[in-house]
Short mmCIF file of C-alpha atoms in Angstrom, two decimals:
data_model
loop_
_atom_site.label_atom_id
_atom_site.label_comp_id
_atom_site.label_asym_id
_atom_site.label_seq_id
_atom_site.Cartn_x
_atom_site.Cartn_y
_atom_site.Cartn_z
CA UNK A 1 6.80 -24.23 12.44
CA UNK A 2 9.34 -25.35 14.97
CA UNK A 3 9.42 -23.70 18.35
CA UNK A 4 10.99 -24.20 21.76
CA UNK A 5 9.65 -23.47 25.20
CA UNK A 6 11.94 -22.72 28.10
CA UNK A 7 10.33 -23.33 31.46
CA UNK A 8 11.44 -20.88 34.12
CA UNK A 9 12.59 -17.44 33.12
CA UNK A 10 14.78 -17.27 36.22
CA UNK A 11 16.64 -20.09 37.95
CA UNK A 12 18.72 -19.69 41.07
CA UNK A 13 21.19 -22.29 42.36
CA UNK A 14 23.91 -22.42 44.97
CA UNK A 15 27.52 -22.67 43.91
CA UNK A 16 28.38 -26.36 43.58
CA UNK A 17 24.78 -27.42 43.06
CA UNK A 18 23.30 -29.08 40.00
CA UNK A 19 22.18 -26.80 37.20
CA UNK A 20 19.07 -27.86 35.25
CA UNK A 21 17.62 -25.59 32.58
CA UNK A 22 14.58 -26.90 30.75
CA UNK A 23 13.78 -26.78 27.07
CA UNK A 24 10.96 -28.51 25.21
CA UNK A 25 10.60 -28.44 21.46
CA UNK A 26 7.57 -28.55 19.24
CA UNK A 27 8.15 -30.37 15.99
CA UNK A 28 6.65 -33.33 14.19
CA UNK A 29 10.10 -34.68 13.40
CA UNK A 30 13.23 -34.42 15.55
CA UNK A 31 14.84 -31.08 14.78
CA UNK A 32 18.34 -29.83 15.38
CA UNK A 33 18.61 -28.22 18.82
CA UNK A 34 21.08 -25.78 20.30
CA UNK A 35 21.95 -24.17 23.60
CA UNK A 36 23.52 -20.72 23.64
CA UNK A 37 24.80 -18.62 26.55
CA UNK A 38 24.75 -14.83 26.68
CA UNK A 39 26.84 -12.92 29.20
CA UNK A 40 25.91 -9.31 29.98
CA UNK A 41 26.54 -6.94 27.10
CA UNK A 42 27.81 -9.73 24.89
CA UNK A 43 26.59 -11.76 21.95
CA UNK A 44 25.61 -15.41 21.99
CA UNK A 45 28.08 -18.24 22.43
CA UNK A 46 27.29 -21.80 21.41
CA UNK A 47 27.38 -24.26 24.32
CA UNK A 48 26.35 -27.41 22.47
CA UNK A 49 24.11 -28.76 19.74
CA UNK A 50 22.15 -31.88 18.88
CA UNK A 51 22.18 -32.87 15.21
CA UNK A 52 20.79 -36.43 15.32
CA UNK A 53 23.98 -38.21 16.31
CA UNK A 54 24.44 -39.10 19.99
CA UNK A 55 21.46 -38.19 22.17
CA UNK A 56 23.72 -37.12 25.04
CA UNK A 57 25.64 -34.10 23.92
CA UNK A 58 28.60 -32.66 25.77
CA UNK A 59 29.45 -29.02 25.40
CA UNK A 60 31.83 -26.43 26.68
CA UNK A 61 32.32 -25.36 30.28
CA UNK A 62 31.09 -28.71 31.65
CA UNK A 63 27.56 -28.45 30.28
CA UNK A 64 25.69 -31.30 28.64
CA UNK A 65 22.20 -31.92 27.32
CA UNK A 66 20.19 -35.01 26.53
CA UNK A 67 17.81 -35.26 23.60
CA UNK A 68 14.68 -37.18 24.62
CA UNK A 69 12.29 -37.74 21.74
CA UNK A 70 9.63 -39.32 23.95
CA UNK A 71 9.51 -36.18 26.08
CA UNK A 72 10.32 -33.71 23.26
CA UNK A 73 12.92 -32.28 25.59
CA UNK A 74 16.50 -31.07 25.43
CA UNK A 75 17.32 -30.01 28.98
CA UNK A 76 20.70 -28.48 29.81
CA UNK A 77 22.59 -29.68 32.87
CA UNK A 78 25.83 -29.10 34.70
CA UNK A 79 26.75 -31.17 37.77
CA UNK A 80 28.29 -28.34 39.77
CA UNK A 81 27.50 -24.67 39.27
CA UNK A 82 30.22 -22.05 39.32
CA UNK A 83 29.81 -18.33 39.87
CA UNK A 84 31.02 -17.74 36.32
CA UNK A 85 27.99 -19.66 34.98
CA UNK A 86 25.69 -16.78 35.86
CA UNK A 87 24.29 -15.66 32.52
CA UNK A 88 21.25 -15.98 30.27
CA UNK A 89 20.76 -19.25 28.46
CA UNK A 90 18.80 -19.74 25.27
CA UNK A 91 17.54 -22.91 23.69
CA UNK A 92 17.13 -22.76 19.90
CA UNK A 93 15.82 -24.99 17.14
CA UNK A 94 16.18 -25.36 13.42
CA UNK A 95 14.80 -27.85 10.95
CA UNK A 96 15.84 -31.50 10.66
CA UNK A 97 18.94 -31.64 8.50
CA UNK A 98 19.65 -28.02 9.20
CA UNK A 99 17.87 -24.80 8.40
CA UNK A 100 18.88 -21.27 7.61
CA UNK A 101 17.45 -19.75 10.75
CA UNK A 102 17.42 -20.41 14.45
CA UNK A 103 14.22 -20.04 16.44
CA UNK A 104 15.04 -19.14 20.02
CA UNK A 105 13.21 -19.61 23.27
CA UNK A 106 12.61 -16.70 25.62
CA UNK A 107 15.66 -17.49 27.71
CA UNK A 108 16.44 -18.50 31.28
CA UNK A 109 18.45 -16.22 33.53
CA UNK A 110 20.71 -18.33 35.75
CA UNK A 111 21.79 -16.87 39.08
CA UNK A 112 24.49 -18.59 41.10
CA UNK A 113 24.65 -17.81 44.80
CA UNK A 114 27.38 -18.45 47.34
CA UNK B 1 36.65 -13.29 20.56
CA UNK B 2 34.55 -14.51 17.65
CA UNK B 3 36.00 -12.31 14.94
CA UNK B 4 32.54 -10.89 14.23
CA UNK B 5 32.46 -7.16 14.76
CA UNK B 6 29.37 -4.99 14.92
CA UNK B 7 29.22 -1.21 14.85
CA UNK B 8 28.21 0.93 16.49
CA UNK B 9 27.81 -0.73 19.90
CA UNK B 10 25.14 1.71 21.03
CA UNK B 11 23.09 4.41 19.40
CA UNK B 12 20.04 6.50 20.07
CA UNK B 13 17.65 7.54 17.32
CA UNK B 14 14.43 9.47 17.14
CA UNK B 15 11.18 7.94 15.98
CA UNK B 16 10.83 8.27 12.21
CA UNK B 17 14.56 8.38 11.53
CA UNK B 18 16.58 5.83 9.60
CA UNK B 19 19.49 3.77 10.93
CA UNK B 20 22.24 1.60 9.46
CA UNK B 21 23.94 -1.10 11.49
CA UNK B 22 27.08 -2.84 10.32
CA UNK B 23 28.51 -6.31 10.72
CA UNK B 24 31.96 -7.51 9.77
CA UNK B 25 31.88 -11.26 9.26
CA UNK B 26 34.55 -13.70 10.33
CA UNK B 27 37.29 -14.44 7.82
CA UNK B 28 36.25 -17.24 5.44
CA UNK B 29 32.55 -16.88 6.18
CA UNK B 30 30.09 -16.10 3.37
CA UNK B 31 26.85 -15.94 5.33
CA UNK B 32 25.49 -13.31 7.69
CA UNK B 33 22.23 -13.59 9.60
CA UNK B 34 20.58 -10.76 11.54
CA UNK B 35 18.50 -11.11 14.68
CA UNK B 36 16.53 -8.67 16.81
CA UNK B 37 16.52 -9.25 20.56
CA UNK B 38 13.98 -7.16 22.45
CA UNK B 39 14.47 -6.71 26.18
CA UNK B 40 13.66 -9.90 28.04
CA UNK B 41 13.09 -11.89 24.86
CA UNK B 42 14.99 -14.36 22.75
CA UNK B 43 16.51 -13.27 19.45
CA UNK B 44 14.12 -13.14 16.48
CA UNK B 45 15.34 -13.91 12.95
CA UNK B 46 15.21 -10.88 10.65
CA UNK B 47 16.95 -12.19 7.51
CA UNK B 48 20.00 -13.96 6.18
CA UNK B 49 22.42 -13.01 3.42
CA UNK B 50 24.42 -15.63 1.55
CA UNK B 51 26.91 -14.64 -1.13
CA UNK B 52 25.38 -11.16 -1.42
CA UNK B 53 21.79 -12.39 -1.88
CA UNK B 54 18.96 -12.46 0.65
CA UNK B 55 18.43 -16.08 1.65
CA UNK B 56 15.40 -16.12 3.87
CA UNK B 57 13.47 -13.57 5.85
CA UNK B 58 11.59 -13.60 9.11
CA UNK B 59 8.37 -11.83 9.98
CA UNK B 60 9.65 -8.27 9.71
CA UNK B 61 8.21 -5.45 7.60
CA UNK B 62 9.93 -4.20 4.43
CA UNK B 63 11.32 -1.17 6.24
CA UNK B 64 13.91 -3.65 7.53
CA UNK B 65 16.34 -4.18 4.68
CA UNK B 66 19.87 -5.38 4.26
CA UNK B 67 22.91 -5.66 2.09
CA UNK B 68 25.88 -7.95 1.86
CA UNK B 69 29.06 -6.76 0.23
CA UNK B 70 31.65 -8.69 -1.84
CA UNK B 71 33.82 -9.07 1.27
CA UNK B 72 30.72 -10.60 2.95
CA UNK B 73 30.31 -7.85 5.51
CA UNK B 74 26.72 -6.77 5.90
CA UNK B 75 24.44 -3.88 6.75
CA UNK B 76 21.02 -3.80 8.33
CA UNK B 77 18.94 -0.75 7.49
CA UNK B 78 15.78 0.24 9.30
CA UNK B 79 13.62 3.05 7.95
CA UNK B 80 10.89 5.00 9.72
CA UNK B 81 12.00 3.90 13.15
CA UNK B 82 9.34 3.04 15.70
CA UNK B 83 9.65 2.87 19.47
CA UNK B 84 9.26 -0.93 19.31
CA UNK B 85 12.40 -1.15 17.21
CA UNK B 86 14.40 -0.52 20.38
CA UNK B 87 16.37 -3.72 20.86
CA UNK B 88 19.74 -5.43 20.67
CA UNK B 89 20.55 -6.29 17.07
CA UNK B 90 22.80 -9.29 16.63
CA UNK B 91 24.53 -10.53 13.56
CA UNK B 92 25.83 -14.06 13.12
CA UNK B 93 28.53 -15.10 10.70
CA UNK B 94 28.85 -18.64 9.33
CA UNK B 95 30.60 -20.58 6.59
CA UNK B 96 27.36 -21.95 5.11
CA UNK B 97 23.73 -20.80 5.21
CA UNK B 98 22.60 -23.90 7.10
CA UNK B 99 22.81 -24.48 10.83
CA UNK B 100 23.77 -28.14 10.81
CA UNK B 101 26.16 -30.62 12.30
CA UNK B 102 29.21 -29.09 10.65
CA UNK B 103 28.42 -25.41 10.86
CA UNK B 104 28.70 -23.05 13.77
CA UNK B 105 27.42 -19.51 13.66
CA UNK B 106 29.48 -16.94 15.49
CA UNK B 107 27.64 -13.99 16.95
CA UNK B 108 28.86 -10.45 17.32
CA UNK B 109 28.40 -8.52 20.55
CA UNK B 110 25.42 -6.68 19.13
CA UNK B 111 24.28 -3.11 18.60
CA UNK B 112 21.97 -1.67 21.23
CA UNK B 113 19.46 0.61 19.46
CA UNK B 114 17.26 2.92 21.47
CA UNK B 115 14.45 4.76 19.71
CA UNK B 116 13.02 7.76 21.55
#
């Protein structure tokens, strides 16, 4: 079964600094991968997704992620953090070609400090 | 705003009781998926409904059941509530049952269930 591992349950960065949130997947074939953001007391919002097209995926709010098969990784980055980026971020996976369920990681809480 | 509405937003139940959570899907969407998010955890797939039929189920006991109505809104029912059922319950609405390159699932804000 596919799964994802998010390294670091809490990440703290300074405003204007690089954001790097890590996600590694476990699958024998490249799956579809997603990053979601969850603000306090809200549902999940899709940031971006990889579905076997370009390996560098650009999403909303300046975020991007690169699919690296050799490293089984799909890390999320943003060049310059903003206070409004403080939230919880979830990496998720589904089967190659699409699946009817998303399997989520345990999440990374991003804190942005002045 | 995603157009996916869940009700109620919060509720408190006693162990052993039954609860019904509701999800109004986005216009044009025929698929609703339900997830349980325990505190400090990622969401866990409960089940999916597609055109009023269950279309996949996660590792949850039968006391978790659901319905989808002709207008594609959905209910999640949990019987014999246990303390561990305390969680945020999220529903996701989509235009197809597959999460693929063309489909985006839109999540509601969730229902926070507390079992005491």
